């Protein structure tokens, strides 16, 4: 393995040098800068071709915990299509913990829990695929999963990866419980290699809780890595996770994403404005957008929040650069990041406990002082033309505004 990796690295360096030489002779310095960045960003891509943009879908955990079964999964797949979410890009239907029997069969294979998944996982994958969606599953880089109700895959990576591939699985969330104190960096690569050996492209979501700074090395192993502990459905948890994840912004990119955990929108623990902020910041930060509520029974407000196509477009922008906090002043915050086509995504966020005006000046956003922009308000769906110097909004406590700025004459 080590030899294969270093050969690959050497080949990529040669390739990058060739491209550099070519560019030096022809392209402008701006274009050169862009392509160089792209080379560096792609060098460590785990080679399954997945996660060019952050994954979108649903996961059973935040709302249902261990109370999962095959009818829930089928009904959720139905709802994904009937509510229009699938058409907006939500494609993964991800089963979390508790789908398997506690014990492996006599050949050491994981077995779907007979009482809750009597038709088996292959049949479920077929059902989900027939809807045009993808099926995700869950295991753990330890000897059991976090619920302790099913086995983990540590030491059984090849066997389990083969099982998942034979069922038609498209995504694996790989958790970090019961890990016997072994380093994350030792426990995750074997599953990555096992998945790639199956020949089936399976998105690897490394649920490593931020251990051993996964942003730094994660791209060689998986398509996303958790930067934080689990989210809880409240304001303090959501905001502190947003802040921890923000530290690692520069490491994310196509093929490998920082993961601040799944969405809580629609689960009832936050106000509408808090959920709007949650969804806006996750979208801006290029986080996986994995809905964690019961989409079979969501209310209109939840549907409106998670189906905002303009906010989703920021998350799925092909440039794939994670937006970050660019100004913070007594709970007054400005988060921003570049988008393709020279555009800029901006969130103005009042995290204090009362009403106030939040302002982003052009210098906060890296815009020249004389620049004018068209400012698209992604939640109001309205555009202000020729805005100059700064953009500001009066915001209720915990509320945000999200804009895409398009500089004029650029
Ligand atoms: C399946 O799970 C859902 C969600 O927990 C539950 O409401 C439903 O009763 C379960 N169905 C069966 C057949 O167990
Ligand atoms: C997991 O490892 C722990 C510590 O060695 C051990 O106590 C436990 O029995 C193991 N569980 C399984 C299912 O192997
Ligand atoms: C905040 O200020 C705006 C604009 O002045 C106003 O419309 C809104 O009602 C205020 N909200 C609160 C909670 O005071
Ligand atoms: C971001 C921002 O402007 N936050 C403000 C929210 O409201 C309080 C009270 O008016 C201000 O003190 C904060 O600065």
XYZ file of C-alpha atoms and ligand atoms in Angstrom:
466
model
C 0.000 0.000 0.000
C 2.624 2.518 1.061
C 4.468 1.929 -2.193
C 1.328 2.354 -4.245
C 0.550 5.621 -2.475
C 3.983 7.106 -2.943
C 3.988 6.154 -6.635
C 0.651 7.847 -7.043
C 1.936 10.906 -5.265
C 5.019 11.034 -7.464
C 2.932 10.756 -10.610
C 0.664 13.520 -9.432
C 3.568 15.806 -8.674
C 4.937 15.225 -12.172
C 1.507 15.935 -13.634
C 1.155 19.110 -11.577
C 4.596 20.278 -12.735
C 3.698 19.651 -16.386
C 0.527 21.665 -15.973
C 2.497 24.449 -14.300
C 4.966 24.613 -17.177
C 2.137 24.710 -19.715
C 0.347 27.427 -17.809
C 3.432 29.555 -17.377
C 3.754 29.754 -21.107
C 0.143 30.586 -21.854
C -2.466 31.518 -19.304
C -2.902 34.623 -17.208
C -1.652 34.605 -13.640
C -5.230 34.634 -12.316
C -6.122 31.477 -14.198
C -2.859 29.899 -13.103
C -3.662 30.585 -9.482
C -7.053 28.948 -9.858
C -5.777 25.796 -11.537
C -2.937 25.414 -9.070
C -5.395 25.560 -6.230
C -7.506 22.953 -7.969
C -4.494 20.640 -8.330
C -3.616 20.888 -4.679
C -7.207 20.366 -3.644
C -7.649 17.263 -5.751
C -4.374 15.580 -4.989
C -5.613 13.648 -1.974
C -9.025 12.739 -3.259
C -10.093 9.294 -2.173
C -10.453 7.674 -5.547
C -14.135 6.791 -5.708
C -15.231 9.869 -7.680
C -17.896 10.696 -5.080
C -18.631 13.870 -3.154
C -17.753 16.390 -5.852
C -20.306 18.515 -3.968
C -21.434 17.877 -0.371
C -23.812 14.908 -0.040
C -27.531 15.636 0.408
C -30.129 13.310 1.840
C -31.728 12.066 5.035
C -30.510 10.085 8.032
C -32.605 8.147 10.526
C -30.577 8.974 13.641
C -31.544 12.469 14.840
C -35.266 11.766 14.891
C -35.630 8.005 15.225
C -32.502 6.742 16.997
C -32.781 2.957 17.183
C -36.500 2.895 16.304
C -35.932 2.077 12.640
C -37.426 -0.522 10.332
C -37.884 -1.204 6.643
C -41.312 0.406 6.356
C -39.960 3.647 7.809
C -37.153 3.639 5.258
C -39.478 2.892 2.353
C -41.976 5.564 3.432
C -39.136 8.054 3.813
C -37.943 7.297 0.285
C -41.533 7.801 -0.945
C -41.738 11.125 0.924
C -38.389 12.262 -0.427
C -39.862 12.068 -3.908
C -43.431 13.240 -3.187
C -42.334 16.340 -1.240
C -40.057 17.468 -4.069
C -36.904 17.100 -1.963
C -35.419 14.455 -4.259
C -35.719 16.795 -7.238
C -33.804 19.427 -5.241
C -30.848 17.057 -4.864
C -31.549 15.129 -1.654
C -30.625 11.632 -2.800
C -29.210 9.584 0.081
C -31.569 7.669 2.372
C -29.241 6.733 5.232
C -29.937 4.070 7.801
C -28.027 4.777 10.993
C -27.368 2.481 13.976
C -29.442 -0.577 14.978
C -30.272 -2.156 11.611
C -28.450 -5.471 12.298
C -28.672 -8.432 14.627
C -26.319 -8.366 17.618
C -24.514 -11.459 16.347
C -22.971 -12.315 13.008
C -24.052 -15.508 11.215
C -21.994 -18.726 11.245
C -19.854 -17.385 8.383
C -19.191 -14.145 10.197
C -21.497 -11.988 8.080
C -23.548 -9.125 9.455
C -27.233 -9.996 9.406
C -30.158 -7.561 8.999
C -32.336 -7.604 12.097
C -35.127 -10.070 11.350
C -37.786 -8.332 13.425
C -37.343 -4.920 11.781
C -35.791 -5.646 8.359
C -37.430 -8.985 7.462
C -37.025 -8.410 3.702
C -33.308 -7.748 4.062
C -31.182 -4.798 3.017
C -30.782 -5.810 -0.634
C -34.550 -5.567 -1.149
C -34.530 -2.177 0.559
C -31.714 -0.946 -1.676
C -33.660 -2.114 -4.729
C -36.721 -0.231 -3.523
C -34.739 2.963 -2.878
C -32.878 2.691 -6.191
C -36.154 2.288 -8.066
C -37.136 5.708 -6.735
C -33.955 7.172 -8.212
C -32.393 7.477 -4.737
C -29.383 5.949 -2.990
C -29.165 3.855 0.180
C -26.722 4.521 2.986
C -25.844 2.189 5.843
C -23.953 2.393 9.123
C -21.164 0.568 10.869
C -18.400 1.336 13.339
C -14.611 1.198 13.438
C -14.758 -0.750 16.668
C -15.951 -4.095 17.929
C -19.532 -2.875 18.349
C -21.569 0.166 17.275
C -22.487 3.002 19.645
C -25.845 1.429 20.558
C -23.973 -1.803 21.405
C -26.858 -3.561 19.679
C -24.908 -4.653 16.622
C -21.353 -5.602 15.674
C -18.737 -3.153 14.463
C -16.453 -3.765 11.502
C -13.006 -3.461 13.116
C -10.940 -6.366 11.800
C -13.800 -7.406 9.481
C -13.510 -4.536 7.034
C -13.187 -6.592 3.839
C -15.990 -8.973 4.687
C -18.390 -6.188 5.658
C -17.476 -3.972 2.692
C -18.199 -6.929 0.391
C -21.540 -7.488 2.095
C -22.494 -3.813 1.727
C -21.457 -3.760 -1.935
C -23.389 -6.970 -2.649
C -26.527 -5.346 -1.232
C -26.098 -2.254 -3.435
C -25.149 0.173 -0.664
C -24.064 3.671 -1.805
C -22.905 5.374 1.399
C -21.344 4.230 4.668
C -21.381 6.228 7.886
C -18.536 4.741 9.882
C -18.711 5.545 13.603
C -16.069 5.648 16.335
C -17.442 3.788 19.395
C -15.976 0.704 21.153
C -12.652 1.491 19.517
C -10.356 -0.353 21.973
C -8.213 2.777 22.238
C -6.691 2.267 18.803
C -5.838 5.412 16.823
C -8.430 6.719 14.405
C -5.700 6.876 11.754
C -5.216 3.118 12.104
C -8.871 2.128 12.235
C -10.360 4.082 9.286
C -8.017 3.432 6.319
C -8.700 -0.351 6.244
C -12.399 0.308 5.593
C -11.528 2.854 2.915
C -9.341 0.280 1.165
C -11.917 -2.473 1.620
C -14.646 -0.334 0.067
C -12.460 0.563 -2.866
C -11.585 -3.117 -3.415
C -15.269 -3.952 -3.866
C -15.295 -1.900 -7.065
C -18.584 -0.273 -6.070
C -18.399 3.493 -5.446
C -19.470 3.906 -1.807
C -19.311 7.335 -0.157
C -17.297 7.016 3.066
C -18.511 9.298 5.852
C -15.979 9.115 8.678
C -17.735 9.783 11.957
C -14.482 10.462 13.819
C -15.774 13.193 16.190
C -12.878 15.488 15.266
C -10.332 13.109 16.790
C -6.743 13.515 15.572
C -7.679 16.540 13.413
C -9.292 14.588 10.551
C -9.504 17.658 8.289
C -5.737 17.427 7.866
C -5.559 13.798 6.682
C -9.177 12.819 5.982
C -9.149 13.370 2.234
C -6.856 10.405 1.671
C -9.305 8.129 3.462
C -12.910 9.270 3.086
C -15.314 11.714 1.458
C -16.273 13.524 4.663
C -15.144 13.597 8.265
C -16.924 14.736 11.392
C -15.105 17.709 12.925
C -17.119 17.752 16.164
C -19.054 15.791 18.740
C -22.728 14.959 18.008
C -25.180 17.781 17.429
C -28.069 18.209 19.879
C -31.328 19.899 18.860
C -30.692 23.252 20.572
C -29.142 26.657 19.868
C -26.038 26.241 22.035
C -25.091 22.934 20.476
C -25.725 24.111 16.926
C -23.755 27.364 17.292
C -20.800 25.795 19.087
C -20.560 23.053 16.461
C -20.692 25.665 13.695
C -17.745 27.430 15.371
C -15.648 24.268 15.873
C -16.218 23.200 12.286
C -15.265 26.659 11.028
C -11.659 26.234 12.225
C -11.086 23.642 9.496
C -12.663 25.528 6.605
C -9.539 25.675 4.459
C -9.218 21.868 4.294
C -12.588 21.154 2.665
C -13.095 20.777 -1.055
C -14.514 18.598 -3.814
C -14.200 14.948 -2.782
C -13.639 15.629 0.936
C -15.823 17.725 3.250
C -15.834 18.872 6.857
C -18.921 17.415 8.544
C -20.442 19.347 11.483
C -23.099 16.593 11.801
C -26.609 16.109 10.489
C -29.393 18.693 10.406
C -31.863 19.121 13.255
C -34.246 21.360 11.251
C -37.805 20.193 11.908
C -37.139 18.295 15.137
C -38.675 20.984 17.383
C -35.835 22.106 19.660
C -35.122 25.458 17.985
C -37.172 28.423 16.739
C -37.812 28.967 13.048
C -35.155 31.712 12.893
C -32.656 29.450 14.661
C -33.342 26.645 12.180
C -33.043 29.134 9.304
C -29.610 30.102 10.671
C -28.675 26.425 11.121
C -29.572 25.596 7.515
C -27.963 28.777 6.112
C -24.662 28.249 7.923
C -24.500 24.531 7.053
C -25.141 25.412 3.401
C -22.495 28.162 3.388
C -19.966 25.909 5.161
C -20.364 23.236 2.461
C -21.563 20.786 5.106
C -23.361 17.596 4.146
C -27.083 18.459 4.070
C -28.540 15.370 5.725
C -32.040 16.096 6.936
C -32.645 14.600 10.375
C -36.398 15.024 10.880
C -39.374 12.844 9.957
C -39.920 14.037 6.393
C -43.094 11.934 6.159
C -44.714 14.334 8.606
C -42.823 17.639 8.373
C -44.714 20.916 8.666
C -44.782 23.637 5.988
C -42.135 25.739 7.741
C -39.666 22.856 7.806
C -40.394 22.092 4.173
C -39.852 25.748 3.217
C -36.511 25.876 5.058
C -34.952 22.719 3.668
C -36.303 23.160 0.144
C -34.879 26.636 -0.553
C -33.244 25.998 -3.925
C -31.154 29.187 -3.776
C -29.601 28.245 -0.431
C -29.018 24.685 -1.658
C -27.280 26.113 -4.749
C -24.733 27.819 -2.474
C -24.009 24.475 -0.807
C -23.717 22.680 -4.133
C -21.693 25.389 -5.917
C -19.088 23.638 -8.050
C -16.175 25.699 -6.728
C -16.595 23.827 -3.443
C -14.942 26.380 -1.153
C -16.196 26.373 2.425
C -17.516 29.781 3.542
C -16.289 30.919 6.932
C -16.716 33.449 9.695
C -15.029 36.632 8.467
C -16.095 39.027 11.243
C -17.272 38.586 14.794
C -18.068 41.408 17.150
C -20.155 40.909 20.309
C -22.182 38.145 18.716
C -22.479 40.170 15.513
C -21.211 37.850 12.835
C -20.536 37.911 9.131
C -19.872 34.595 7.386
C -18.885 34.538 3.731
C -17.231 32.557 0.988
C -16.558 32.652 -2.737
C -18.824 31.016 -5.311
C -18.211 30.223 -8.952
C -18.723 33.089 -11.419
C -17.046 35.627 -9.084
C -20.038 35.663 -6.777
C -19.893 35.792 -2.995
C -22.222 34.116 -0.512
C -22.799 36.092 2.694
C -24.651 35.358 5.921
C -25.343 38.207 8.366
C -26.098 36.612 11.711
C -27.223 38.146 14.993
C -26.306 35.627 17.666
C -27.057 37.980 20.558
C -30.236 37.958 22.610
C -31.797 41.122 21.164
C -32.699 42.910 17.923
C -29.835 44.622 16.105
C -28.303 45.737 12.843
C -25.552 43.560 11.382
C -23.290 44.982 8.686
C -20.765 43.481 6.297
C -18.539 46.096 4.737
C -16.811 45.390 1.447
C -13.458 45.113 3.225
C -14.881 42.240 5.330
C -15.720 40.459 2.082
C -12.529 41.196 0.147
C -14.335 43.495 -2.303
C -12.717 46.680 -3.649
C -14.249 49.811 -2.064
C -15.705 51.090 -5.368
C -17.441 47.834 -6.269
C -21.194 47.746 -6.712
C -23.082 44.482 -6.512
C -26.506 43.022 -7.067
C -27.504 41.505 -3.743
C -29.864 38.560 -3.931
C -31.647 37.863 -0.629
C -31.974 34.063 -0.656
C -34.734 33.885 1.936
C -36.828 36.846 0.672
C -36.164 35.878 -2.962
C -35.636 39.520 -3.887
C -32.723 41.451 -5.411
C -31.305 44.882 -4.513
C -29.351 46.376 -7.428
C -26.195 48.465 -7.326
C -25.433 48.083 -3.644
C -22.183 49.827 -2.723
C -19.803 49.848 0.228
C -21.600 47.540 2.620
C -24.669 45.435 3.129
C -26.587 45.439 6.365
C -29.814 44.207 7.877
C -31.837 44.658 11.007
C -32.155 41.251 12.570
C -34.144 39.752 15.374
C -32.217 37.831 17.992
C -30.725 34.624 16.505
C -31.940 35.536 13.013
C -29.860 35.729 9.852
C -29.977 37.031 6.307
C -28.331 35.165 3.487
C -27.257 36.806 0.237
C -25.455 36.056 -2.968
C -23.582 39.155 -4.165
C -22.843 39.492 -7.871
C -20.300 42.252 -8.547
C -21.323 44.499 -11.453
C -18.939 44.737 -14.443
C -16.933 41.671 -13.576
C -41.354 1.487 12.084
O -40.723 2.602 12.680
C -41.553 3.730 12.828
C -40.682 4.870 13.347
O -40.051 4.531 14.542
C -42.713 3.399 13.740
O -43.567 4.510 13.857
C -43.502 2.227 13.174
O -44.485 1.822 14.077
C -42.559 1.058 12.890
N -43.285 0.056 12.140
C -43.210 -1.210 12.423
C -43.968 -2.118 11.554
O -42.577 -1.620 13.379
C -15.165 -5.412 22.642
O -13.947 -5.191 23.291
C -14.054 -5.091 24.676
C -12.690 -4.734 25.234
O -11.724 -5.664 24.830
C -14.583 -6.378 25.260
O -14.773 -6.210 26.638
C -15.900 -6.699 24.594
O -16.352 -7.950 25.024
C -15.746 -6.716 23.099
N -17.033 -6.933 22.490
C -17.171 -7.730 21.441
C -18.562 -7.848 20.904
O -16.249 -8.316 20.931
C -36.350 44.498 14.859
O -36.231 45.652 14.065
C -37.015 45.653 12.885
C -36.737 46.915 12.116
O -36.741 48.030 12.949
C -38.484 45.539 13.237
O -39.244 45.441 12.068
C -38.674 44.289 14.081
O -40.014 44.202 14.478
C -37.765 44.303 15.289
N -37.923 43.079 16.008
C -38.015 43.043 17.300
C -38.136 41.696 17.908
O -38.017 44.055 17.992
C -24.507 40.977 15.165
C -25.142 42.054 15.968
O -25.269 43.168 15.533
N -25.511 41.648 17.111
C -26.244 42.546 17.902
C -27.549 41.902 18.274
O -28.239 42.736 19.077
C -27.585 43.200 20.254
C -28.513 44.130 21.012
O -28.928 45.203 20.215
C -26.270 43.912 19.916
O -25.599 44.270 21.117
C -25.429 42.975 19.120
O -24.263 43.617 18.717
